[in-house]
Short mmCIF file of C-alpha atoms in Angstrom, two decimals:
data_model
loop_
_atom_site.label_atom_id
_atom_site.label_comp_id
_atom_site.label_asym_id
_atom_site.label_seq_id
_atom_site.Cartn_x
_atom_site.Cartn_y
_atom_site.Cartn_z
CA UNK A 1 -5.00 -48.67 -4.70
CA UNK A 2 -7.10 -51.75 -5.61
CA UNK A 3 -8.45 -53.92 -2.75
CA UNK A 4 -6.78 -56.99 -4.32
CA UNK A 5 -3.45 -55.07 -4.52
CA UNK A 6 -3.71 -53.89 -0.72
CA UNK A 7 -4.56 -57.59 0.41
CA UNK A 8 -1.47 -58.72 -1.49
CA UNK A 9 0.64 -56.52 0.68
CA UNK A 10 -0.64 -57.95 3.80
CA UNK A 11 -3.76 -57.51 5.77
CA UNK A 12 -4.13 -55.78 9.18
CA UNK A 13 -5.93 -58.23 11.48
CA UNK A 14 -8.59 -57.13 13.87
CA UNK A 15 -9.56 -59.63 16.33
CA UNK A 16 -12.28 -59.57 18.88
CA UNK A 17 -11.33 -60.56 22.37
CA UNK A 18 -13.06 -60.67 25.70
CA UNK A 19 -11.21 -57.59 26.84
CA UNK A 20 -12.21 -55.80 23.63
CA UNK A 21 -9.74 -56.41 20.80
CA UNK A 22 -6.34 -56.72 19.15
CA UNK A 23 -5.15 -55.04 15.97
CA UNK A 24 -1.94 -56.62 14.19
CA UNK A 25 0.14 -55.05 11.76
CA UNK A 26 2.15 -57.70 9.44
CA UNK A 27 4.94 -55.22 8.72
CA UNK A 28 6.59 -55.13 11.96
CA UNK A 29 4.35 -57.54 14.09
CA UNK A 30 2.67 -54.46 15.93
CA UNK A 31 0.11 -55.64 18.40
CA UNK A 32 -2.27 -52.99 19.79
CA UNK A 33 -4.79 -53.93 22.51
CA UNK A 34 -8.11 -52.18 22.57
CA UNK A 35 -10.97 -52.01 24.84
CA UNK A 36 -14.48 -52.93 23.47
CA UNK A 37 -15.48 -49.19 22.70
CA UNK A 38 -12.26 -48.56 20.99
CA UNK A 39 -12.36 -51.93 19.00
CA UNK A 40 -15.75 -51.02 17.56
CA UNK A 41 -14.53 -47.63 16.76
CA UNK A 42 -11.65 -49.06 14.80
CA UNK A 43 -13.94 -51.75 13.10
CA UNK A 44 -16.45 -48.98 11.95
CA UNK A 45 -13.80 -46.50 10.76
CA UNK A 46 -11.17 -48.80 9.08
CA UNK A 47 -13.01 -52.07 8.14
CA UNK A 48 -16.39 -50.45 7.13
CA UNK A 49 -15.27 -47.11 5.84
CA UNK A 50 -17.43 -44.95 8.41
CA UNK A 51 -16.04 -41.56 9.47
CA UNK A 52 -15.33 -40.95 13.30
CA UNK A 53 -18.29 -39.47 15.10
CA UNK A 54 -16.84 -37.87 18.19
CA UNK A 55 -13.62 -36.09 19.32
CA UNK A 56 -12.71 -39.25 21.15
CA UNK A 57 -13.01 -41.32 18.12
CA UNK A 58 -11.19 -39.02 15.99
CA UNK A 59 -8.29 -38.99 18.70
CA UNK A 60 -8.39 -42.82 18.76
CA UNK A 61 -8.18 -42.87 15.05
CA UNK A 62 -5.15 -40.52 14.96
CA UNK A 63 -3.18 -42.33 17.77
CA UNK A 64 -3.78 -45.78 15.96
CA UNK A 65 -2.58 -44.15 12.61
CA UNK A 66 0.42 -42.91 14.36
CA UNK A 67 1.20 -46.25 15.92
CA UNK A 68 0.92 -48.55 13.08
CA UNK A 69 3.45 -48.46 10.13
CA UNK A 70 0.58 -47.90 7.64
CA UNK A 71 -3.20 -48.07 7.44
CA UNK A 72 -3.35 -48.36 3.86
CA UNK A 73 -4.12 -52.04 3.94
CA UNK A 74 -7.29 -54.14 4.18
CA UNK A 75 -8.48 -54.44 7.73
CA UNK A 76 -9.71 -58.03 8.10
CA UNK A 77 -12.05 -58.31 11.14
CA UNK A 78 -12.27 -61.79 13.12
CA UNK A 79 -15.13 -62.27 15.24
CA UNK A 80 -14.49 -65.22 17.65
CA UNK A 81 -15.40 -65.84 21.33
CA UNK A 82 -12.75 -66.54 24.03
CA UNK A 83 -13.35 -69.79 25.88
CA UNK A 84 -14.80 -69.58 29.34
CA UNK A 85 -12.46 -69.62 32.32
CA UNK A 86 -12.75 -68.33 35.77
CA UNK A 87 -9.35 -66.84 36.42
CA UNK A 88 -6.79 -67.49 33.46
CA UNK A 89 -5.97 -63.88 32.53
CA UNK A 90 -4.79 -63.15 28.94
CA UNK A 91 -6.83 -66.04 27.36
CA UNK A 92 -7.68 -65.22 23.77
CA UNK A 93 -10.51 -66.22 21.32
CA UNK A 94 -7.96 -68.21 19.19
CA UNK A 95 -4.12 -68.47 18.95
CA UNK A 96 -2.23 -65.51 17.76
CA UNK A 97 0.79 -67.74 17.31
CA UNK A 98 1.00 -71.33 15.88
CA UNK A 99 4.40 -73.01 16.44
CA UNK A 100 4.45 -75.43 13.70
CA UNK A 101 7.00 -78.39 13.24
CA UNK A 102 6.86 -78.61 9.53
CA UNK A 103 9.46 -81.56 9.29
CA UNK A 104 10.78 -84.06 11.67
CA UNK A 105 14.05 -84.53 9.41
CA UNK A 106 17.50 -83.40 10.20
CA UNK A 107 20.76 -85.24 9.96
CA UNK A 108 22.87 -83.32 12.54
CA UNK A 109 22.01 -85.32 15.53
CA UNK A 110 22.64 -82.21 18.01
CA UNK A 111 22.39 -83.22 21.55
CA UNK A 112 20.42 -79.89 22.33
CA UNK A 113 17.71 -80.99 19.94
CA UNK A 114 14.33 -80.83 21.71
CA UNK A 115 12.58 -82.70 18.85
CA UNK A 116 15.03 -85.75 18.52
CA UNK A 117 15.01 -85.25 14.89
CA UNK A 118 16.36 -87.93 12.57
CA UNK A 119 17.38 -88.01 8.99
CA UNK A 120 14.43 -90.02 7.83
CA UNK A 121 11.64 -88.12 9.59
CA UNK A 122 8.37 -86.97 8.37
CA UNK A 123 7.49 -83.79 6.35
CA UNK A 124 4.11 -82.18 6.43
CA UNK A 125 2.42 -83.02 3.22
CA UNK A 126 1.32 -80.20 0.88
CA UNK A 127 -2.37 -81.05 1.24
CA UNK A 128 -2.05 -80.93 4.88
CA UNK A 129 -0.12 -77.60 4.66
CA UNK A 130 -2.86 -76.00 2.78
CA UNK A 131 -5.49 -77.40 5.31
CA UNK A 132 -3.77 -76.01 8.15
CA UNK A 133 -3.10 -72.60 6.65
CA UNK A 134 -6.65 -72.40 5.68
CA UNK A 135 -7.81 -73.15 9.19
CA UNK A 136 -5.19 -70.75 10.78
CA UNK A 137 -6.70 -67.84 8.53
CA UNK A 138 -10.20 -68.59 9.52
CA UNK A 139 -9.14 -68.63 13.35
CA UNK A 140 -7.40 -65.25 12.96
CA UNK A 141 -3.81 -66.35 13.73
CA UNK A 142 -1.42 -63.70 13.23
CA UNK A 143 2.05 -65.33 13.16
CA UNK A 144 3.43 -68.75 12.33
CA UNK A 145 6.60 -70.03 13.67
CA UNK A 146 8.17 -72.73 11.63
CA UNK A 147 10.68 -75.22 12.88
CA UNK A 148 11.62 -78.79 12.80
CA UNK A 149 13.81 -80.72 12.45
CA UNK A 150 15.69 -78.54 9.63
CA UNK A 151 12.92 -76.68 7.87
CA UNK A 152 15.22 -75.99 4.96
CA UNK A 153 14.91 -79.76 4.28
CA UNK A 154 11.21 -79.40 3.50
CA UNK A 155 10.96 -79.71 -0.35
CA UNK A 156 8.40 -76.96 -0.57
CA UNK A 157 9.42 -74.47 2.26
CA UNK A 158 9.57 -71.43 -0.14
CA UNK A 159 5.94 -72.30 -1.32
CA UNK A 160 4.76 -72.67 2.25
CA UNK A 161 6.18 -69.31 3.31
CA UNK A 162 4.37 -67.66 0.37
CA UNK A 163 1.25 -69.65 1.13
CA UNK A 164 1.18 -68.34 4.83
CA UNK A 165 1.89 -64.66 3.60
CA UNK A 166 -0.86 -64.86 1.02
CA UNK A 167 -3.28 -65.87 3.83
CA UNK A 168 -2.55 -62.69 5.76
CA UNK A 169 -0.11 -64.16 8.40
CA UNK A 170 3.65 -63.62 9.21
CA UNK A 171 5.86 -66.62 8.98
CA UNK A 172 8.98 -66.70 10.92
CA UNK A 173 11.47 -69.54 10.95
CA UNK A 174 14.10 -71.20 13.26
CA UNK A 175 17.02 -72.81 11.16
CA UNK A 176 20.66 -73.83 11.07
CA UNK A 177 20.51 -72.72 7.32
CA UNK A 178 22.70 -75.55 6.46
CA UNK A 179 21.88 -76.66 2.86
CA UNK A 180 19.86 -73.66 2.26
CA UNK A 181 19.39 -72.71 -1.35
CA UNK A 182 19.32 -69.29 -2.84
CA UNK A 183 15.73 -69.63 -3.63
CA UNK A 184 14.94 -70.29 -0.07
CA UNK A 185 16.91 -67.52 1.11
CA UNK A 186 15.10 -64.99 -1.31
CA UNK A 187 11.65 -66.72 0.05
CA UNK A 188 12.75 -66.04 3.59
CA UNK A 189 13.77 -62.38 2.91
CA UNK A 190 10.42 -61.65 1.07
CA UNK A 191 8.27 -63.44 3.44
CA UNK A 192 9.63 -63.88 6.97
CA UNK A 193 9.15 -61.50 9.68
CA UNK A 194 12.29 -62.87 11.20
CA UNK A 195 14.84 -65.91 10.81
CA UNK A 196 16.20 -67.29 14.12
CA UNK A 197 19.38 -69.22 14.63
CA UNK A 198 20.16 -71.11 17.91
CA UNK A 199 23.39 -70.13 19.78
CA UNK A 200 24.21 -71.69 23.03
CA UNK A 201 28.02 -71.17 23.07
CA UNK A 202 30.71 -69.56 21.06
CA UNK A 203 33.88 -71.10 19.31
CA UNK A 204 34.42 -74.71 20.73
CA UNK A 205 31.67 -74.44 23.25
CA UNK A 206 29.26 -74.03 20.43
CA UNK A 207 29.83 -77.54 18.95
CA UNK A 208 29.04 -79.21 22.38
CA UNK A 209 25.43 -78.41 21.55
CA UNK A 210 25.16 -77.79 17.86
CA UNK A 211 26.89 -80.00 15.41
CA UNK A 212 27.27 -77.83 12.28
CA UNK A 213 30.12 -76.04 14.11
CA UNK A 214 30.69 -72.48 14.97
CA UNK A 215 32.44 -71.70 11.53
CA UNK A 216 29.37 -72.78 9.63
CA UNK A 217 27.11 -70.82 11.94
CA UNK A 218 29.11 -67.80 11.17
CA UNK A 219 28.96 -68.50 7.55
CA UNK A 220 25.27 -68.88 7.63
CA UNK A 221 24.66 -65.98 9.70
CA UNK A 222 26.61 -63.83 7.36
CA UNK A 223 24.36 -64.98 4.37
CA UNK A 224 21.31 -63.86 6.27
CA UNK A 225 22.92 -60.58 7.11
CA UNK A 226 24.38 -59.86 3.57
CA UNK A 227 20.84 -60.45 2.22
CA UNK A 228 19.25 -58.11 4.73
CA UNK A 229 17.14 -60.75 6.44
CA UNK A 230 16.08 -59.75 9.86
CA UNK A 231 18.16 -62.22 11.88
CA UNK A 232 17.47 -63.29 15.58
CA UNK A 233 19.96 -65.23 17.88
CA UNK A 234 18.02 -67.59 20.15
CA UNK A 235 20.05 -68.32 23.30
CA UNK A 236 18.79 -71.46 25.25
CA UNK A 237 20.07 -70.86 28.87
CA UNK A 238 20.78 -73.82 30.97
CA UNK A 239 22.56 -75.12 34.09
CA UNK A 240 25.27 -76.08 31.51
CA UNK A 241 26.02 -72.79 29.88
CA UNK A 242 24.72 -70.07 32.36
CA UNK A 243 28.51 -69.37 33.20
CA UNK A 244 29.13 -68.78 29.45
CA UNK A 245 26.42 -66.31 28.97
CA UNK A 246 28.62 -63.34 29.15
CA UNK A 247 30.72 -64.50 26.22
CA UNK A 248 27.66 -65.59 24.26
CA UNK A 249 26.10 -62.07 24.90
CA UNK A 250 29.41 -60.24 23.93
CA UNK A 251 29.35 -62.21 20.65
CA UNK A 252 25.85 -61.04 19.99
CA UNK A 253 26.62 -57.47 20.79
CA UNK A 254 29.37 -57.53 18.11
CA UNK A 255 27.03 -58.47 15.25
CA UNK A 256 25.74 -55.65 13.28
CA UNK A 257 22.89 -55.39 12.26
CA UNK A 258 21.19 -57.99 14.42
CA UNK A 259 17.55 -57.79 14.60
CA UNK A 260 17.22 -59.28 18.14
CA UNK A 261 18.33 -61.64 20.76
CA UNK A 262 15.64 -64.00 22.46
CA UNK A 263 16.49 -66.05 25.59
CA UNK A 264 14.82 -69.21 26.14
CA UNK A 265 14.65 -71.38 29.20
CA UNK A 266 16.01 -75.04 28.96
CA UNK A 267 13.30 -77.57 28.80
CA UNK A 268 13.89 -81.42 29.63
CA UNK A 269 12.56 -82.44 26.13
CA UNK A 270 13.93 -84.56 23.36
CA UNK A 271 17.59 -85.31 23.43
CA UNK A 272 18.18 -82.25 25.36
CA UNK A 273 16.54 -83.95 28.70
CA UNK A 274 19.65 -86.04 28.95
CA UNK A 275 22.10 -83.60 27.78
CA UNK A 276 21.60 -80.79 30.09
CA UNK A 277 19.41 -79.35 33.06
CA UNK A 278 16.94 -76.45 33.48
CA UNK A 279 18.05 -73.42 35.50
CA UNK A 280 15.64 -74.17 38.37
CA UNK A 281 18.20 -75.94 40.46
CA UNK A 282 20.61 -73.16 40.54
CA UNK A 283 20.76 -70.16 43.04
CA UNK A 284 18.41 -67.97 41.58
CA UNK A 285 19.84 -64.36 42.66
CA UNK A 286 23.06 -65.13 40.89
CA UNK A 287 21.12 -66.40 37.73
CA UNK A 288 19.03 -63.21 38.02
CA UNK A 289 22.10 -61.02 38.02
CA UNK A 290 23.47 -62.79 34.91
CA UNK A 291 20.34 -62.11 32.98
CA UNK A 292 20.32 -58.54 34.18
CA UNK A 293 24.02 -58.14 32.86
CA UNK A 294 23.09 -59.60 29.62
CA UNK A 295 20.06 -57.43 29.14
CA UNK A 296 22.03 -54.37 29.94
CA UNK A 297 24.60 -55.17 27.32
CA UNK A 298 22.14 -56.03 24.65
CA UNK A 299 19.41 -53.57 25.15
CA UNK A 300 21.21 -50.47 23.78
CA UNK A 301 22.27 -52.43 20.53
CA UNK A 302 19.24 -54.69 19.47
CA UNK A 303 15.87 -55.94 20.38
CA UNK A 304 15.87 -58.31 23.51
CA UNK A 305 13.09 -60.86 24.20
CA UNK A 306 12.28 -63.86 26.30
CA UNK A 307 10.17 -66.97 25.97
CA UNK A 308 7.30 -67.22 28.30
CA UNK A 309 9.16 -70.04 30.06
CA UNK A 310 11.56 -67.59 31.57
CA UNK A 311 8.61 -65.57 33.25
CA UNK A 312 9.50 -66.14 36.89
CA UNK A 313 13.01 -64.92 36.35
CA UNK A 314 11.47 -61.61 34.79
CA UNK A 315 9.25 -60.91 37.63
CA UNK A 316 12.32 -59.19 39.30
CA UNK A 317 13.74 -57.94 36.04
CA UNK A 318 10.78 -55.76 35.55
CA UNK A 319 11.48 -53.58 38.64
CA UNK A 320 15.25 -53.63 38.24
CA UNK A 321 15.02 -52.35 34.51
CA UNK A 322 12.35 -49.78 35.44
CA UNK A 323 9.48 -51.25 33.53
CA UNK A 324 5.97 -51.13 34.89
CA UNK A 325 4.50 -54.26 36.29
CA UNK A 326 2.81 -56.56 33.96
CA UNK A 327 4.49 -54.92 30.89
CA UNK A 328 7.28 -57.48 30.58
CA UNK A 329 6.07 -60.52 32.33
CA UNK A 330 3.78 -62.82 30.36
CA UNK A 331 2.77 -66.34 31.55
CA UNK A 332 2.62 -69.66 29.82
CA UNK A 333 1.26 -68.99 26.19
CA UNK A 334 0.03 -72.62 25.82
CA UNK A 335 -3.66 -72.81 24.93
CA UNK A 336 -3.88 -69.07 26.05
CA UNK A 337 -2.39 -67.33 22.94
CA UNK A 338 -0.60 -70.03 21.22
CA UNK A 339 -0.30 -73.77 20.32
CA UNK A 340 2.09 -76.27 18.77
CA UNK A 341 1.49 -78.16 15.48
CA UNK A 342 3.16 -81.40 14.31
CA UNK A 343 3.74 -82.50 10.75
CA UNK A 344 0.83 -85.01 11.33
CA UNK A 345 -1.40 -81.87 12.10
CA UNK A 346 -1.70 -82.83 15.85
CA UNK A 347 -2.37 -79.78 17.93
CA UNK A 348 -0.40 -79.53 21.02
CA UNK A 349 -0.41 -77.12 23.94
CA UNK A 350 3.10 -76.24 22.95
CA UNK A 351 5.67 -78.25 20.84
CA UNK A 352 7.57 -79.50 23.96
CA UNK A 353 4.53 -81.31 25.25
CA UNK A 354 3.98 -84.13 22.68
CA UNK A 355 2.12 -86.35 24.94
CA UNK A 356 -0.80 -83.96 25.27
CA UNK A 357 -2.54 -84.02 22.06
CA UNK A 358 -5.54 -81.72 21.98
CA UNK A 359 -6.95 -82.83 18.63
CA UNK A 360 -6.04 -83.22 15.03
CA UNK A 361 -6.89 -80.72 12.28
CA UNK A 362 -7.85 -83.35 9.78
CA UNK A 363 -10.65 -84.21 12.16
CA UNK A 364 -11.56 -80.87 13.82
CA UNK A 365 -10.90 -77.37 12.88
CA UNK A 366 -8.33 -75.22 14.94
CA UNK A 367 -11.31 -73.31 16.45
CA UNK A 368 -13.10 -76.64 17.50
CA UNK A 369 -9.89 -77.82 19.15
CA UNK A 370 -9.24 -74.52 20.77
CA UNK A 371 -12.51 -74.47 22.36
CA UNK A 372 -12.64 -78.31 22.99
CA UNK A 373 -12.54 -80.27 26.32
CA UNK A 374 -8.70 -81.28 26.10
CA UNK A 375 -7.77 -77.63 25.70
CA UNK A 376 -10.08 -76.52 28.68
CA UNK A 377 -8.54 -79.31 30.85
CA UNK A 378 -5.32 -78.02 30.15
CA UNK A 379 -6.18 -74.45 30.99
CA UNK A 380 -7.74 -75.75 34.17
CA UNK A 381 -4.41 -77.25 35.05
CA UNK A 382 -2.66 -74.02 34.56
CA UNK A 383 -5.18 -72.25 36.78
CA UNK A 384 -4.60 -74.81 39.52
CA UNK A 385 -0.78 -74.59 39.13
CA UNK A 386 -0.77 -70.80 39.46
CA UNK A 387 -2.01 -70.86 43.01
CA UNK A 388 -0.64 -74.44 44.31
CA UNK A 389 2.45 -72.80 45.77
CA UNK A 390 1.95 -70.34 48.71
CA UNK A 391 4.63 -67.95 47.55
CA UNK A 392 2.90 -67.97 43.95
CA UNK A 393 -0.59 -67.19 45.79
CA UNK A 394 0.80 -64.17 47.43
CA UNK A 395 2.92 -62.72 44.69
CA UNK A 396 1.79 -59.61 42.93
CA UNK A 397 2.74 -60.82 39.59
CA UNK A 398 0.78 -64.04 40.01
CA UNK A 399 -1.94 -63.09 37.48
CA UNK A 400 0.76 -62.54 34.75
CA UNK A 401 3.28 -65.13 35.76
CA UNK A 402 0.92 -68.09 36.46
CA UNK A 403 3.58 -69.74 38.63
CA UNK A 404 5.68 -70.51 35.60
CA UNK A 405 5.43 -73.60 33.43
CA UNK A 406 2.79 -76.02 34.67
CA UNK A 407 4.56 -79.01 33.14
CA UNK A 408 8.31 -78.55 34.47
CA UNK A 409 10.17 -76.64 37.09
CA UNK A 410 12.40 -74.54 34.57
CA UNK A 411 13.59 -71.49 36.37
CA UNK A 412 13.68 -70.05 39.83
CA UNK A 413 12.32 -66.59 40.94
CA UNK A 414 13.22 -63.69 43.39
CA UNK A 415 9.98 -64.22 45.42
CA UNK A 416 10.60 -67.77 46.04
CA UNK A 417 14.44 -67.26 46.76
CA UNK A 418 13.66 -64.55 49.43
CA UNK A 419 11.23 -66.77 51.18
CA UNK A 420 13.61 -69.93 51.03
#
């Protein structure tokens, strides 16, 4: 196979990290963590075409080949250096994920909307889109999560999805799908790792938060499923719908083939800050049991995931579900492994913290902003937050949990509940 043909199918990204390195495969978003010796072996063998020299190297190559969907791709090596920090674990040399708000436009006016989207909002321009994608590629970004507003309203969405794929990254998208053209649907099927739809209630409860209505939600979901697009339901869990979680989960479990379900912790941002409240004020043991029941119902049927804002809740979930410590819990990803990006190319720690601009990609590159002073200050705040609470300092999961979100109190945890 010619090199250009192999590149067109998607590159395997090999990123140097402070712990060694990461290998990312675009077919199924497989991440493999390696120590320094293993990363150097992978680099020599797959990127430079050298043969393994020792039994250990041959064994490593065999294990990696068995883990990845395929190794018949171009292995693109990215050699960056992680920013300096004293105690923030999991800090990467550049973002693995960019959460990109490509448009502010949406006419729904949903009360759950974090972006407070409006019908006449701004789209990212094509020139800015090209600039941003070029910088993401240079930095070694692996996945790009597209959102809005309503992404299908962007006039060049299908081209943007192609552009991201052509530059060796995997686009994912969150959408209502209302107004989606057949051309856009084909582009999502061809280019997206997954497509997500928001689901915070079923039947009439759905319409309290999402104004397209439940029948339209079902219609769009059926379009994705019929087209064999990997479909994910995102469930934002809040004080207002935690008691409806069983019904939501039962509905998800009835949909086949559903690619996955992701639980998100409610944030007080945009219109959602006056519509509902986070889980933090509730009795945590009861919340924990509801989440446990949801995972037990869904786990045999589909993939189950959580956003990093749910981390304090997952500390107890790990042991209850039989996972090894540190294998499920992941602290806040903001400026550690991910960032947010606006239509104006302002880089944010995450898309919810719109008042904390780290820099603009028209003025500085993504790597320069990642390594810049504002990002460093935000990380320092995360480090301090992780040890401010005495319960957090003494918790065995502190290095991974980091005390939860440093901006808001979003969820409780079993450690604090036990010491209350």
